[in-house]
Amino acid sequence: MCTLYTKILKHKIRGDQLKLYGLNGQILRVDLSSGKISVEKPETNFYRRYFGGWGFIAYYLLKELKPGVDPLGSDNKLIFATGVITGSPVPGSGRSSVGAKSPLTGGFGAAETGGFWGVELKHAGFDAVIIEGKAEKPVYLWIHDGEAEIKSASHLWGKDTGESQAMIRKELGDDGIRVAQIGLAGENLVRYACVINDLRDAAGRTGMGAVMGSKKLKAIAVRGHNRVKTVDSEKLKELAKSVTDVFKHWRFPKLGTGGDMYDAYPEAGNLPTSNFRDGNFPHAKDISAQTIEKTIRARMEGCWGCPMQCKKVLKPINKPWTIDPQYGGPEYETLAAFGSNCGVSDLIAICKADELCKRYSLDTISTGCTIAFAMECFEKGLLTEEDTSGIKLNFGNSEAIVKMVEMIAKRQGIGDLLAEGSMRAAKKIGKGAQQFAIHVKGQEVPMHDPRAKRTLGLGYAVSPTGADHMHNFHDTGELDSIDWNDAKGLGILERPPLEEFGSDKVRILIYVTDLKILDNCLQMCHFLPYVFHQKTEIVNATTGWNCTDFELMKVGERVFNMARVFNLREGFTEKDDRLPDRFFRPQASGPISKGINPQQLETLKHVYYEMRGWDRQTGIPTRGKLAELDIAWVANELPM
Amino acid sequence: MCTLYTKILKHKIRGDQLKLYGLNGQILRVDLSSGKISVEKPETNFYRRYFGGWGFIAYYLLKELKPGVDPLGSDNKLIFATGVITGSPVPGSGRSSVGAKSPLTGGFGAAETGGFWGVELKHAGFDAVIIEGKAEKPVYLWIHDGEAEIKSASHLWGKDTGESQAMIRKELGDDGIRVAQIGLAGENLVRYACVINDLRDAAGRTGMGAVMGSKKLKAIAVRGHNRVKTVDSEKLKELAKSVTDVFKHWRFPKLGTGGDMYDAYPEAGNLPTSNFRDGNFPHAKDISAQTIEKTIRARMEGCWGCPMQCKKVLKPINKPWTIDPQYGGPEYETLAAFGSNCGVSDLIAICKADELCKRYSLDTISTGCTIAFAMECFEKGLLTEEDTSGIKLNFGNSEAIVKMVEMIAKRQGIGDLLAEGSMRAAKKIGKGAQQFAIHVKGQEVPMHDPRAKRTLGLGYAVSPTGADHMHNFHDTGELDSIDWNDAKGLGILERPPLEEFGSDKVRILIYVTDLKILDNCLQMCHFLPYVFHQKTEIVNATTGWNCTDFELMKVGERVFNMARVFNLREGFTEKDDRLPDRFFRPQASGPISKGINPQQLETLKHVYYEMRGWDRQTGIPTRGKLAELDIAWVANELPM
């Protein structure tokens, strides 16, 4: 056993750094079981067909995973992927994805993150890293300027992300090293553990940190000095200026996320409250970005190359909890998940829960939601103080949320149950607990109430990653996920009435989804106000390709279909495309007095399938559709 | 009766000339039965959804025609439509469409033409003209600078197009008037009569001239002085220069069409010979554009605003036939239809047949093909000299083709039978004549042998207008209808091998078709070597819209689906999407020693349906697909 371990430590590989414009043309493959590291150089058309991020993840999962593998077993693969424009000198290009079969959903797993790590990987000579197998003992991967080696992480195992990052930087002697890693939650295989970059940027959803933990991979440390070569830097400068001119007077970069909970969300009934039971949280303003700005915020920061600076950094806080500012500050999803959805208005407690999630590598949405689930169970007597080690797990108990995060990450007491996620925990608790588990396909619902945004609800239902707000259409009045002037460029000529929930909205959902999946492939931040064609221009000015907007929309559609087929291969059926029953009833309190009509949702789901060129009944993509999307090979992966 | 007639003559209307950028925002509607003229001002989104040309035609035919109307009855409507960029100051923008229910196919009828007429209509204040009803006595429509009036054409009826045009210009006192009109063939309801503009530009296919004749509408004379207002004339200048730089050294504008028959086509087996029986015409060079250039060509001319100048003008010819140069010169389709496909190598005879077709308003493809059909019937003894008024209708008889054109236009002798088109004539002749009628859905096959271009063959089979080479993919080696670098921008990343005939080719056919249908909507010439995105730029610089390439491809797809639904409503089924049996056998002589495999064609046809989001078996667009294309209303027109 020890032999293999030594071998792993010694294996080191150097890539050629075969540079294309915008890309390295190199993908690193690391087998942690054997310690083998290799470099693959795909054809240019591989890049142009799949574009990166979700595209690479979907490709490798479909091509290389056997159906039915254990997400936490050695047969799962974990893919870190940048995209075609990662590191291109324009705002919003600092992103990357992490993907694998999800231990939370059992289906397609992928999460995106901003920050610096992805660009550093590009600078280090690789476009993506595929992690296979499982190390015998904890290891980390060290990638630097075209070289890669596996190193022991025994001394890092069990450490907070902050400690671990400091130790890695120290032992490698470079403070500029970027570290993607897991904390205790990942090590302990919490099913919604995330991957944390630079302590503050989370690839949050679908449990990618648990997959990393299952492989005993503590971290991937990256350092590189080769800037991305682009074809037309003047054009890129012009695009950067143009988009900056648009957002520089916006409220958003001044506040970051969470400004809407001060004003728009409570009124719209979009602020999940008490485990999505209510839509009316009286303390919304107390936990808003505006209050943070006025009280505990030190400054704003941004991702690589982005002047938008939409990420909060807190002042040092010492009581009632010590909060380390190096872990950044809470986003809207976190504020709502630990705040309104747990009935908590104590901003410091929420910030502490956020800090702990980054320290331990936990997805704040699923963590907050699972705690809210437990709170409702507690309220209903399905869980008692006996179960909770004496903690009064009531809505509004701010100390409890902080304690729960600790216990989940460490799988202590009831934390061990909740670490399985709300769906599995509910099954174990029984006694009707399932009605309080607010998830789709096992993934907890983000902080947008589908009763307020019904089209988004349909988007939750059909998403391959379970409830996901990022590749979705936010269809309330003031809170649109689409610029209605830009929408015309998608052929959405009329804005359907707010109250409409019909095929016009389904069409918009599909187009917006494909556009956002495209973002997740080429790796563009959803927050930057580029018009669609400017993204195409960024791709072309970066790579020298002659892409059209049509080609790019087809990339989004292609990859979305691939993720769908992955799930079908894993046994998902149209029955899994559903919402929790709670959303079919009105909010107990709050402005939304009507639940979604389940028959209407079901009908529109089948309209959605047909609009996508899928079988109207089963939601299975037709072979023709897959061939039209230039992925005829994917049809072989369809269930018989 | 006379009252009505007088009323028609007096009715005159003035439009407001509500100008949008690129468009007038006005559509003229003329009811020839009542003499009522009106002006409609559609919403901007009508223009942006349907774009013009085919889009307008499909819209009005679906919305306003009752299913099953007689194409030559008063319930048919005839639509003359420009497009969003007609008259924009860039090369290739001088086009317009004519459409109606086709008397040749019984389905969707549409034909495109270059020249000057469409731009003149735009300058006169209208984007399209809808002709309804049927005049009591011959009339013509006079549209000039925002005004429109119906005038008597009794003195023009029976006249050649040349005479008629001269008389109209004289009586209206303006030599700058542009005239779209019919000659004898249109008047005599020859089912493949065309509409002739300026004596030389034909809206050739699907028998639109017969519809015009059935309405007793001799001509639409147009004159206007309002240039099209565009948003960004500097950008348009730049685009004009850019495309001109590409083609200025090409062979094509020097020769016009028909250069390939000198070299590439005979070798590829693509030159239809003796009614598509053979693929090897030994005299191909004698009837080529090169021979015309060296012998009888005076100069080249072009369409409105286009420096490409790809249209031949002949020197005056006096024997053995007098050929009037004002009728222009023959295109490739004409040279092959009257030449190789009739076994004729006499260039002067072909040019005379061409001149007569323009004089009488006949589609040269259907005319030549129908004569070739008759020649094979004659050879086989199914027609005799008794039937042909003593004409020896053998392949190669150059005098016979000239005589036949006359007889068809005038419906004299056997010309009356052949005026019905090859499908109907074959049915009357019986005795197996149908095997020699080379048509799809009643429309004669153009001069590209589907055995040489199998994907084009599939395109013939599924086209809503019957055999049509213009919105189709030409998939032989040197003769591509697609620029393979530009193709990447459609997401066609690899060029499938020439010999392949599979789903990759079907995908390309669909994308190229939609792109060309888009051309037929916005009205861009297929010959101009713009890359796709430049067309989007032209649209945006003309109109001020923010269209993307995605939106534009969807326009093409939308309108193609509308034409499909129109045919389904008229009773067409997937059984009508077929090729003549002749193409399933090898060429009798010629380089193609293998026919198309009918099972393979049938299989790929269903792949085509499914790729398009149509029912795989029936080829009926799903309601979901129509809704996705933003034409949910069209689903109501689907057969039950």
CSV table of C-alpha atoms in Angstrom, one decimal, chain A residues 148-335:
chain,number,residue,atom,x,y,z
A,148,ALA,CA,1.6,18.6,-12.4
A,149,GLU,CA,2.3,16.4,-9.5
A,150,ILE,CA,0.5,14.6,-6.7
A,151,LYS,CA,1.6,15.5,-3.2
A,152,SER,CA,0.7,14.2,0.2
A,153,ALA,CA,-2.0,16.0,2.0
A,154,SER,CA,-2.0,13.9,5.2
A,155,HIS,CA,-1.0,17.0,7.2
A,156,LEU,CA,-3.8,19.0,5.6
A,157,TRP,CA,-6.6,16.6,6.2
A,158,GLY,CA,-9.0,17.8,8.9
A,159,LYS,CA,-7.9,21.4,8.5
A,160,ASP,CA,-10.1,24.3,7.8
A,161,THR,CA,-9.8,25.7,4.3
A,162,GLY,CA,-8.0,28.8,5.7
A,163,GLU,CA,-5.4,26.8,7.5
A,164,SER,CA,-5.0,24.4,4.6
A,165,GLN,CA,-4.5,27.2,2.1
A,166,ALA,CA,-1.9,28.9,4.2
A,167,MET,CA,0.0,25.6,4.7
A,168,ILE,CA,0.0,24.9,1.0
A,169,ARG,CA,1.2,28.4,0.0
A,170,LYS,CA,3.9,28.2,2.7
A,171,GLU,CA,5.2,24.7,1.7
A,172,LEU,CA,5.2,25.6,-2.0
A,173,GLY,CA,6.7,29.0,-1.2
A,174,ASP,CA,4.4,31.2,-3.2
A,175,ASP,CA,1.6,33.4,-1.9
A,176,GLY,CA,0.2,33.8,-5.4
A,177,ILE,CA,-0.9,30.1,-5.5
A,178,ARG,CA,-4.6,29.6,-6.0
A,179,VAL,CA,-6.2,26.8,-4.1
A,180,ALA,CA,-9.5,24.9,-4.9
A,181,GLN,CA,-10.2,22.7,-2.0
A,182,ILE,CA,-12.5,21.1,0.5
A,183,GLY,CA,-12.8,21.5,4.3
A,184,LEU,CA,-14.3,19.2,6.8
A,185,ALA,CA,-17.6,18.8,5.1
A,186,GLY,CA,-16.0,17.6,1.9
A,187,GLU,CA,-13.8,15.2,3.8
A,188,ASN,CA,-16.8,13.9,5.7
A,189,LEU,CA,-18.7,13.4,2.5
A,190,VAL,CA,-21.6,15.7,3.3
A,191,ARG,CA,-23.7,15.3,0.2
A,192,TYR,CA,-23.9,19.0,-0.4
A,193,ALA,CA,-20.3,19.8,0.3
A,194,CYS,CA,-18.9,22.3,-2.1
A,195,VAL,CA,-15.5,23.2,-3.6
A,196,ILE,CA,-14.0,26.4,-2.2
A,197,ASN,CA,-11.5,28.5,-4.2
A,198,ASP,CA,-9.4,31.1,-2.4
A,199,LEU,CA,-11.6,30.6,0.7
A,200,ARG,CA,-14.5,32.7,-0.7
A,201,ASP,CA,-15.5,31.5,-4.1
A,202,ALA,CA,-17.7,28.5,-4.0
A,203,ALA,CA,-18.5,26.0,-6.7
A,204,GLY,CA,-21.5,25.4,-4.5
A,205,ARG,CA,-24.1,23.1,-5.8
A,206,THR,CA,-24.7,19.3,-6.4
A,207,GLY,CA,-22.1,18.2,-3.8
A,208,MET,CA,-18.9,18.4,-5.8
A,209,GLY,CA,-16.9,18.8,-2.5
A,210,ALA,CA,-18.1,15.4,-1.4
A,211,VAL,CA,-16.9,13.8,-4.6
A,212,MET,CA,-13.5,15.5,-4.0
A,213,GLY,CA,-13.5,14.2,-0.4
A,214,SER,CA,-14.4,10.6,-1.6
A,215,LYS,CA,-11.3,10.7,-3.7
A,216,LYS,CA,-9.2,11.9,-0.7
A,217,LEU,CA,-8.2,14.9,-2.8
A,218,LYS,CA,-7.9,17.8,-0.4
A,219,ALA,CA,-6.9,20.5,-2.9
A,220,ILE,CA,-5.8,21.5,-6.3
A,221,ALA,CA,-3.1,24.2,-6.0
A,222,VAL,CA,-2.4,26.1,-9.1
A,223,ARG,CA,0.1,28.6,-10.3
A,224,GLY,CA,0.9,29.8,-13.8
A,225,HIS,CA,2.5,32.7,-15.6
A,226,ASN,CA,1.4,32.3,-19.1
A,227,ARG,CA,-1.3,34.8,-20.0
A,228,VAL,CA,-4.0,33.7,-22.3
A,229,LYS,CA,-3.1,34.6,-25.9
A,230,THR,CA,-5.9,36.3,-27.8
A,231,VAL,CA,-6.4,37.2,-31.4
A,232,ASP,CA,-7.8,40.7,-31.1
A,233,SER,CA,-6.9,42.5,-27.9
A,234,GLU,CA,-8.1,45.9,-29.2
A,235,LYS,CA,-11.6,44.5,-29.8
A,236,LEU,CA,-11.6,42.9,-26.4
A,237,LYS,CA,-10.6,46.2,-24.8
A,238,GLU,CA,-13.4,47.9,-26.6
A,239,LEU,CA,-15.9,45.3,-25.4
A,240,ALA,CA,-14.6,45.6,-21.9
A,241,LYS,CA,-15.1,49.3,-22.0
A,242,SER,CA,-18.5,49.0,-23.5
A,243,VAL,CA,-19.9,46.7,-20.8
A,244,THR,CA,-18.2,48.6,-18.0
A,245,ASP,CA,-19.9,51.8,-19.3
A,246,VAL,CA,-23.3,50.0,-18.9
A,247,PHE,CA,-22.9,48.8,-15.3
A,248,LYS,CA,-20.8,51.6,-13.8
A,249,HIS,CA,-23.8,53.5,-12.6
A,250,TRP,CA,-25.8,50.5,-11.6
A,251,ARG,CA,-26.8,49.8,-8.0
A,252,PHE,CA,-25.8,46.2,-8.3
A,253,PRO,CA,-22.0,46.5,-8.1
A,254,LYS,CA,-22.3,48.9,-5.3
A,255,LEU,CA,-24.3,46.5,-3.2
A,256,GLY,CA,-23.7,43.0,-4.6
A,257,THR,CA,-26.5,40.5,-4.4
A,258,GLY,CA,-29.1,40.9,-1.7
A,259,GLY,CA,-30.2,44.4,-2.6
A,260,ASP,CA,-33.6,43.2,-3.8
A,261,MET,CA,-34.5,41.7,-0.4
A,262,TYR,CA,-34.6,45.2,0.9
A,263,ASP,CA,-37.3,46.2,-1.5
A,264,ALA,CA,-38.5,44.1,-4.4
A,265,TYR,CA,-38.4,40.5,-3.1
A,266,PRO,CA,-40.6,40.8,0.0
A,267,GLU,CA,-43.3,42.6,-2.0
A,268,ALA,CA,-43.2,40.1,-4.8
A,269,GLY,CA,-43.4,37.2,-2.4
A,270,ASN,CA,-40.1,35.9,-3.7
A,271,LEU,CA,-38.3,35.8,-0.4
A,272,PRO,CA,-38.5,32.2,1.0
A,273,THR,CA,-39.5,32.4,4.6
A,274,SER,CA,-39.6,29.6,7.2
A,275,ASN,CA,-38.8,26.7,4.9
A,276,PHE,CA,-40.8,28.2,2.0
A,277,ARG,CA,-43.9,28.1,4.1
A,278,ASP,CA,-44.3,31.9,4.1
A,279,GLY,CA,-43.5,34.6,1.7
A,280,ASN,CA,-43.4,37.5,4.1
A,281,PHE,CA,-40.4,38.0,6.3
A,282,PRO,CA,-40.8,41.1,8.4
A,283,HIS,CA,-37.1,41.5,9.0
A,284,ALA,CA,-36.0,41.3,5.4
A,285,LYS,CA,-34.4,44.8,5.5
A,286,ASP,CA,-32.2,43.7,8.5
A,287,ILE,CA,-30.5,41.1,6.5
A,288,SER,CA,-30.2,43.0,3.2
A,289,ALA,CA,-27.2,44.1,1.2
A,290,GLN,CA,-28.1,47.7,2.2
A,291,THR,CA,-27.9,46.9,5.9
A,292,ILE,CA,-24.6,45.0,5.4
A,293,GLU,CA,-23.2,48.0,3.5
A,294,LYS,CA,-24.2,50.4,6.3
A,295,THR,CA,-23.0,48.2,9.2
A,296,ILE,CA,-20.5,45.4,8.7
A,297,ARG,CA,-19.1,45.8,5.2
A,298,ALA,CA,-15.4,46.7,4.8
A,299,ARG,CA,-15.3,46.9,1.0
A,300,MET,CA,-16.3,45.2,-2.3
A,301,GLU,CA,-14.0,42.9,-4.3
A,302,GLY,CA,-14.3,41.2,-7.6
A,303,CYS,CA,-13.2,38.3,-9.7
A,304,TRP,CA,-10.2,38.1,-12.0
A,305,GLY,CA,-10.1,41.0,-14.4
A,306,CYS,CA,-13.6,42.3,-13.5
A,307,PRO,CA,-14.2,45.9,-12.4
A,308,MET,CA,-17.7,45.0,-11.3
A,309,GLN,CA,-16.6,44.2,-7.8
A,310,CYS,CA,-19.8,42.7,-6.6
A,311,LYS,CA,-18.4,40.6,-3.8
A,312,LYS,CA,-18.7,41.7,-0.2
A,313,VAL,CA,-15.8,41.7,2.2
A,314,LEU,CA,-16.7,42.2,5.9
A,315,LYS,CA,-15.0,44.1,8.6
A,316,PRO,CA,-13.5,41.9,11.3
A,317,ILE,CA,-16.2,40.9,13.7
A,318,ASN,CA,-15.6,39.5,17.2
A,319,LYS,CA,-18.9,39.1,18.9
A,320,PRO,CA,-21.0,37.2,19.5
A,321,TRP,CA,-18.9,35.3,17.0
A,322,THR,CA,-15.5,35.8,15.6
A,323,ILE,CA,-15.8,36.1,11.8
A,324,ASP,CA,-12.6,36.0,9.8
A,325,PRO,CA,-12.9,38.5,6.9
A,326,GLN,CA,-10.7,36.4,4.6
A,327,TYR,CA,-13.8,34.2,3.9
A,328,GLY,CA,-15.6,37.1,2.2
A,329,GLY,CA,-19.2,38.0,2.8
A,330,PRO,CA,-22.6,36.5,2.2
A,331,GLU,CA,-24.4,36.5,-1.1
A,332,TYR,CA,-28.2,36.8,-1.4
A,333,GLU,CA,-28.7,33.1,-1.5
A,334,THR,CA,-26.9,32.7,1.8
A,335,LEU,CA,-28.7,35.6,3.4
